[in-house]
Coordinates of C-alpha atoms (C1' of nucleotides) and ligand atoms in Angstrom, one line a residue:
Chain A
X317 CA -0.1 0.0 0.2
X318 CA 1.6 3.4 -1.1
X319 CA 0.6 6.6 -0.9
X320 CA 1.3 8.6 -4.4
X321 CA 3.3 11.5 -4.9
X322 CA 0.2 13.4 -6.1
X323 CA -1.5 12.9 -2.9
X324 CA 1.6 13.4 -0.7
X325 CA 2.2 16.4 -2.9
X326 CA -1.4 18.1 -2.5
X327 CA -1.0 18.2 1.1
X328 CA 2.3 19.3 1.1
X329 CA 1.5 22.5 -1.2
X330 CA -1.6 23.2 0.8
X331 CA 0.5 23.4 3.9
X332 CA 3.0 26.1 2.4
X333 CA 0.0 27.8 1.2
X334 CA -1.9 27.9 4.5
X335 CA 0.9 29.2 6.0
X336 CA 1.6 32.1 3.4
X337 CA -1.6 33.4 2.4
X338 CA -2.3 36.0 5.0
X339 CA -2.6 38.6 2.9
X340 CA -1.3 38.0 -0.3
X341 CA -2.3 34.9 -2.9
X342 CA 0.5 32.5 -3.1
X343 CA 1.9 31.5 -6.7
X344 CA 2.5 28.1 -7.9
X345 CA 5.7 29.2 -8.4
X346 CA 6.6 29.8 -5.2
X347 CA 5.7 26.9 -3.7
X348 CA 7.3 24.8 -6.5
X349 CA 10.8 26.3 -5.4
X350 CA 10.2 26.3 -1.6
X351 CA 8.9 22.3 -1.6
X352 CA 10.6 21.3 -4.8
X353 CA 7.4 20.3 -6.6
X354 CA 7.4 20.3 -10.8
X355 CA 5.2 23.7 -11.4
X356 CA 3.4 21.8 -14.2
X357 CA 2.7 19.2 -11.7
X358 CA 1.3 21.4 -8.8
X359 CA -0.8 23.2 -11.5
X360 CA -2.5 20.0 -12.6
X361 CA -3.2 19.3 -8.9
X362 CA -4.3 23.0 -8.1
X363 CA -6.5 22.7 -10.9
X364 CA -8.5 19.7 -9.2
X365 CA -8.6 21.7 -5.8
X366 CA -9.9 24.7 -7.3
X367 CA -13.0 22.7 -8.7
X368 CA -13.5 21.2 -5.5
X369 CA -13.5 24.6 -3.8
X370 CA -11.0 24.1 -1.4
X371 CA -8.8 27.1 -3.0
X372 CA -9.6 30.1 -4.8
X373 CA -7.3 31.3 -8.0
X374 CA -6.7 34.6 -8.6
X375 CA -5.0 35.5 -11.7
X376 CA -2.8 38.2 -13.4
X377 CA 0.4 39.4 -11.9
X378 CA 0.5 39.4 -8.2
X379 CA -1.8 36.4 -8.6
X380 CA -2.0 33.1 -7.0
X381 CA -4.3 30.7 -4.9
X382 CA -5.6 31.3 -1.7
X383 CA -7.7 28.7 0.8
X384 CA -11.2 29.2 0.4
X385 CA -12.5 27.9 3.5
X386 CA -11.0 28.3 6.9
X387 CA -8.2 25.6 7.7
X388 CA -9.8 24.1 10.2
X389 CA -12.3 22.9 7.8
X390 CA -10.2 21.4 5.3
X391 CA -9.8 17.8 6.4
X392 CA -7.3 15.1 4.8
X393 CA -10.0 13.5 3.2
X394 CA -11.3 16.7 1.4
X395 CA -7.9 17.0 -0.2
X396 CA -7.3 13.3 -1.2
X397 CA -11.0 13.5 -2.6
X398 CA -10.2 16.2 -4.6
X399 CA -7.1 14.9 -6.3
X400 CA -8.5 11.3 -6.6
X401 CA -6.2 9.7 -4.0
X402 CA -8.1 7.3 -2.8
X403 CA -8.1 4.3 -0.3
X404 CA -9.1 0.9 -2.2
X405 CA -8.8 -2.0 -0.8
X406 CA -10.7 -4.5 -3.2
X407 CA -11.0 -4.6 -6.8
X408 CA -14.7 -5.3 -6.8
X409 CA -17.1 -2.0 -6.8
X410 CA -18.6 -1.5 -3.4
X411 CA -22.3 -1.2 -4.1
X412 CA -22.3 -4.6 -6.4
X413 CA -23.2 -7.7 -4.5
X414 CA -20.4 -9.4 -7.0
X415 CA -17.0 -10.6 -6.0
X416 CA -13.8 -9.9 -7.3
X417 CA -12.7 -11.5 -10.5
X418 CA -16.6 -11.9 -11.6
X419 CA -17.4 -14.1 -8.8
X420 CA -21.1 -14.1 -7.6
X421 CA -20.2 -13.7 -4.0
X422 CA -17.6 -11.3 -1.9
X423 CA -14.5 -13.5 -0.8
X424 CA -14.0 -14.7 2.6
X425 CA -11.6 -11.7 3.8
X426 CA -14.1 -9.0 2.2
X427 CA -15.2 -7.8 5.7
X428 CA -11.6 -7.7 6.8
X429 CA -11.2 -5.0 3.6
X430 CA -13.8 -3.0 4.6
X431 CA -12.6 -2.6 8.1
X432 CA -9.0 -1.8 6.6
X433 CA -10.2 0.7 4.4
X434 CA -12.2 2.3 7.5
X435 CA -9.8 2.6 9.8
X436 CA -7.5 4.8 7.0
X437 CA -10.3 7.0 6.3
X438 CA -10.7 7.4 10.0
X439 CA -7.1 9.3 10.1
X440 CA -8.3 10.8 6.9
X441 CA -11.1 12.4 8.4
X442 CA -9.5 13.4 11.9
X443 CA -6.8 15.2 10.3
X444 CA -7.6 18.9 9.2
X445 CA -5.2 21.4 7.6
X446 CA -5.5 23.5 10.8
X447 CA -4.0 20.4 13.1
X448 CA -0.9 20.4 10.4
X449 CA 0.2 24.0 10.5
X450 CA -0.1 23.8 14.3
X451 CA 2.0 20.8 14.1
X452 CA 4.7 22.6 12.3
X453 CA 4.6 26.0 14.5
X454 CA 5.4 23.2 17.8
X455 CA 8.0 21.7 16.1
X456 CA 9.3 24.9 14.6
X457 CA 10.2 23.4 11.4
Chain B
X695 CA -3.6 4.1 -1.7
X696 CA -4.5 0.7 -2.5
X697 CA -4.2 -2.6 -1.3
X698 CA -2.8 -4.9 -4.0
X699 CA -3.9 -8.0 -5.3
X700 CA -0.8 -10.2 -4.2
X701 CA -1.5 -9.0 -0.3
X702 CA -5.1 -9.4 -0.6
X703 CA -4.6 -12.9 -2.2
X704 CA -2.3 -14.0 0.4
X705 CA -4.1 -13.3 3.2
X706 CA -7.2 -14.9 1.1
X707 CA -5.4 -18.1 0.3
X708 CA -4.1 -18.3 4.1
X709 CA -7.8 -18.2 5.4
X710 CA -9.1 -20.8 3.2
X711 CA -5.9 -22.7 4.2
X712 CA -6.3 -22.3 7.7
X713 CA -10.2 -23.6 7.4
X714 CA -8.7 -26.7 6.2
X715 CA -5.8 -28.2 7.2
X716 CA -7.0 -29.8 10.5
X717 CA -5.7 -33.0 8.7
X718 CA -4.3 -33.0 5.8
X719 CA -2.2 -30.6 3.4
X720 CA -4.1 -28.4 1.3
X721 CA -3.0 -28.2 -2.2
X722 CA -3.1 -24.7 -3.9
X723 CA -4.7 -26.1 -7.1
X724 CA -7.7 -26.5 -4.4
X725 CA -7.5 -22.8 -3.1
X726 CA -7.3 -21.7 -6.6
X727 CA -10.4 -23.0 -7.6
X728 CA -12.5 -22.0 -4.3
X729 CA -10.9 -18.6 -4.4
X730 CA -10.5 -17.9 -8.0
X731 CA -6.6 -17.1 -7.7
X732 CA -4.6 -18.1 -10.5
X733 CA -2.6 -21.1 -9.6
X734 CA 0.9 -19.8 -11.1
X735 CA 0.1 -16.4 -9.0
X736 CA -0.6 -18.5 -5.8
X737 CA 2.8 -20.7 -6.2
X738 CA 4.6 -17.3 -6.4
X739 CA 2.9 -16.2 -3.2
X740 CA 3.5 -19.3 -1.5
X741 CA 6.8 -20.0 -2.0
X742 CA 7.8 -16.7 -0.3
X743 CA 5.3 -17.4 2.7
X744 CA 6.9 -20.8 3.2
X745 CA 10.6 -19.0 3.0
X746 CA 9.3 -16.8 5.7
X747 CA 8.1 -19.7 7.6
X748 CA 4.4 -19.3 7.8
X749 CA 3.8 -22.2 6.1
X750 CA 5.0 -25.6 5.2
X751 CA 5.2 -27.3 1.9
X752 CA 4.6 -31.1 1.7
X753 CA 5.5 -32.5 -1.9
X754 CA 4.3 -35.0 -3.7
X755 CA 0.7 -36.5 -4.3
X756 CA -1.8 -35.9 -1.5
X757 CA 0.7 -32.8 -0.9
X758 CA -0.1 -29.3 -0.3
X759 CA 0.7 -26.7 2.5
X760 CA -0.2 -26.7 6.0
X761 CA 0.3 -23.8 8.2
X762 CA 3.9 -23.4 10.2
X763 CA 2.5 -21.9 13.2
X764 CA -0.9 -21.4 15.5
X765 CA -3.4 -18.9 13.7
X766 CA -3.3 -17.0 16.4
X767 CA 0.5 -16.4 16.3
X768 CA 0.1 -15.1 12.4
X769 CA -0.4 -11.7 12.4
X770 CA -1.3 -9.8 9.0
X771 CA 2.0 -8.1 9.6
X772 CA 3.5 -11.5 9.1
X773 CA 1.7 -12.0 5.9
X774 CA 2.5 -8.4 4.2
X775 CA 6.1 -8.7 5.3
X776 CA 6.1 -12.1 3.8
X777 CA 4.9 -10.9 0.1
X778 CA 6.5 -7.5 0.2
X779 CA 2.9 -6.0 0.7
X780 CA 4.9 -2.8 2.8
X781 CA 3.2 0.1 3.7
X782 CA 4.8 3.4 2.2
X783 CA 3.7 6.7 2.8
X784 CA 6.8 8.2 1.8
X785 CA 9.5 8.1 -1.3
X786 CA 12.8 9.0 1.3
X787 CA 14.6 6.5 3.1
X788 CA 13.4 6.2 6.5
X789 CA 16.7 5.9 8.1
X790 CA 18.2 9.0 6.2
X791 CA 18.2 12.3 7.3
X792 CA 17.4 13.4 3.8
X793 CA 14.1 14.4 2.3
X794 CA 12.4 13.5 -1.3
X795 CA 13.8 14.4 -4.5
X796 CA 17.5 15.0 -2.9
X797 CA 16.6 17.7 -0.6
X798 CA 18.3 18.1 2.2
X799 CA 15.7 18.2 5.1
X800 CA 12.8 16.7 5.2
X801 CA 9.5 18.1 4.3
X802 CA 6.7 19.9 5.9
X803 CA 4.6 17.2 6.3
X804 CA 7.0 14.4 7.2
X805 CA 5.7 14.1 10.1
X806 CA 2.2 13.3 9.3
X807 CA 3.0 10.5 7.0
X808 CA 5.2 8.7 9.8
X809 CA 2.0 8.6 11.6
X810 CA -0.4 7.6 8.8
X811 CA 2.0 4.8 8.3
X812 CA 2.1 3.9 12.1
X813 CA -1.9 3.7 12.1
X814 CA -2.1 1.7 9.1
X815 CA 0.4 -0.8 11.0
X816 CA -0.9 -0.6 13.9
X817 CA -3.9 -2.4 12.2
X818 CA -2.1 -5.2 10.7
X819 CA -0.6 -5.8 14.0
X820 CA -3.6 -6.1 16.0
X821 CA -5.2 -8.9 13.4
X822 CA -4.5 -12.2 13.4
X823 CA -5.6 -15.5 11.4
X824 CA -7.5 -16.5 13.7
X825 CA -9.8 -13.3 14.2
X826 CA -10.3 -13.8 10.6
X827 CA -11.7 -17.3 10.7
X828 CA -13.6 -16.8 13.9
X829 CA -14.9 -13.3 11.8
X830 CA -16.2 -16.0 9.2
X831 CA -17.8 -18.4 11.5
X832 CA -19.7 -16.1 13.0
X833 CA -20.9 -14.9 9.6
X834 CA -21.4 -18.4 8.3
X835 CA -19.7 -17.6 5.3
Chain C
dT167 C1' 5.9 -45.6 -13.4
dG168 C1' 2.7 -42.5 -13.7
dA169 C1' 0.3 -38.8 -11.5
dT170 C1' 0.0 -35.1 -8.4
dA171 C1' 1.8 -31.1 -6.6
dC172 C1' 5.6 -28.4 -5.2
dT173 C1' 9.8 -25.3 -6.6
dT174 C1' 12.4 -21.9 -9.5
dG175 C1' 13.3 -18.5 -12.4
dA176 C1' 12.3 -16.1 -16.8
dC177 C1' 9.5 -13.0 -19.4
dT178 C1' 5.4 -10.3 -20.7
dA179 C1' 1.4 -7.7 -21.0
dT180 C1' -1.7 -4.0 -19.1
dT181 C1' -2.2 -0.4 -15.9
dT182 C1' -0.9 3.4 -13.4
dT183 C1' 2.0 6.9 -12.0
dA184 C1' 4.9 11.1 -12.3
dG185 C1' 5.9 14.0 -14.9
dT186 C1' 6.1 17.1 -19.7
dC187 C1' 4.8 19.9 -23.0
dG188 C1' 2.5 23.3 -26.0
dG189 C1' -0.8 26.1 -26.2
dG190 C1' -3.6 29.5 -24.4
dT191 C1' -6.3 33.5 -20.9
dA192 C1' -6.9 37.5 -17.6
dT193 C1' -4.5 41.1 -15.0
dA194 C1' -1.5 44.3 -12.7
dT195 C1' 2.1 47.8 -13.6
dA196 C1' 5.1 50.5 -15.7
Chain D
dT745 C1' -0.8 50.4 -24.4
dA746 C1' 2.7 46.8 -23.9
dT747 C1' 4.8 43.6 -21.1
dA748 C1' 5.4 40.3 -17.8
dT749 C1' 3.4 37.3 -14.5
dA750 C1' 0.6 33.7 -13.5
dC751 C1' -3.3 30.6 -14.0
dC752 C1' -5.9 27.5 -17.1
dC753 C1' -6.5 23.0 -20.5
dG754 C1' -5.7 19.1 -22.8
dA755 C1' -2.7 15.9 -24.6
dC756 C1' 1.2 13.2 -24.5
dT757 C1' 4.8 10.1 -22.6
dA758 C1' 8.8 7.8 -20.1
dA759 C1' 9.3 4.7 -16.6
dA760 C1' 7.9 1.8 -13.1
dA761 C1' 5.0 -1.3 -10.7
dT762 C1' 1.2 -5.0 -11.0
dA763 C1' -0.9 -8.9 -12.1
dG764 C1' -0.1 -12.2 -14.0
dT765 C1' 1.8 -16.4 -17.8
dC766 C1' 5.4 -20.2 -19.7
dA767 C1' 8.4 -23.5 -19.3
dA768 C1' 11.6 -27.0 -17.0
dG769 C1' 12.4 -29.0 -13.2
dT770 C1' 12.0 -32.0 -8.2
dA771 C1' 10.1 -35.3 -5.0
dT772 C1' 6.4 -38.5 -3.2
dC773 C1' 2.6 -41.3 -3.2
dA774 C1' 0.3 -44.9 -5.0
Ligands
LIG1234 S1 -12.7 -8.0 -2.2 FE1 -13.5 -8.2 -4.1 S2 -15.1 -10.0 -3.1 FE2 -14.2 -9.3 -1.4
LIG1235 S1 8.3 12.5 2.6 FE1 10.1 12.5 1.7 S2 10.9 14.2 3.1 FE2 8.8 14.2 3.7

DNA sequence: TGATACTTGACTATTTTAGTCGGGTATATA
DNA sequence: TATATACCCGACTAAAATAGTCAAGTATCA
């Protein structure tokens, strides 16, 4: 099980953004430089974040992005959801009664994978952007 | 974040095995048929499980595999570890002081990813094969 | 002696990831 | 008004990972 760079970058970039967006919008170029993430890739990511109303964009010179909600209200779940970083422990469709590999019923361990998925999602639902920023201040990173 | 089929199959196969290994070894052919997993792929998986002493093999006719430990003592951690299904939330090496993308320090969110990794691994450390079998009996699957 | 079933290693198609690239458009400022 | 900045959008691609397959064995039982 691994977290993809897209998901990791989305959170990193938003933490960076949240720390600097007091007055002015933050440009992706700055985030790119500070966090060492490809600018082109960041643009893809922020396009998704904007569509899910996590950030707002400001075009033109001195433009950039600002948070569209309070940091406290942005949970990891929302971020991951926006960039399609989903937790998936099974191959079969959740809604369907059918199992993997075209089997007519769900597998022996199906309940386990559901539990696992919930376990991980719980973590994402609890953590907000605000938590992450506080965490950094305490550690003075 | 997704669980790979290899990891999922390893656990499925072991649950199947654990339910049938009272007297005789269980052949991969049987597991393959019951669980709908490719025989060739199962062989790869069991080769690893054997090397990590989770199962024992019995060659020849009427051969197959048996558990090498009590079901209570086999945790998901052990199974995933055996088949190289590891939880990885970062790209950079854990031991190293350096960050991702060759950066000289760890990133802003590094602590978060460590927490996440621990959170998931905790789940795997708690669950044993015995738990999974009991679970099935209760549900009469 | 044959059938069963484990053993090993190499090989491959498909999918996913992690980007890149080339063209835009809006806006502030000089 | 010209220009630079920075967002916007879609298509493309190299590399890695995944999910297998395939071939050629060896051990053991009946
Ligand atoms: S994981 Fe698909 S049937 Fe259980
Ligand atoms: S994830 Fe690699 S530096 Fe933090």
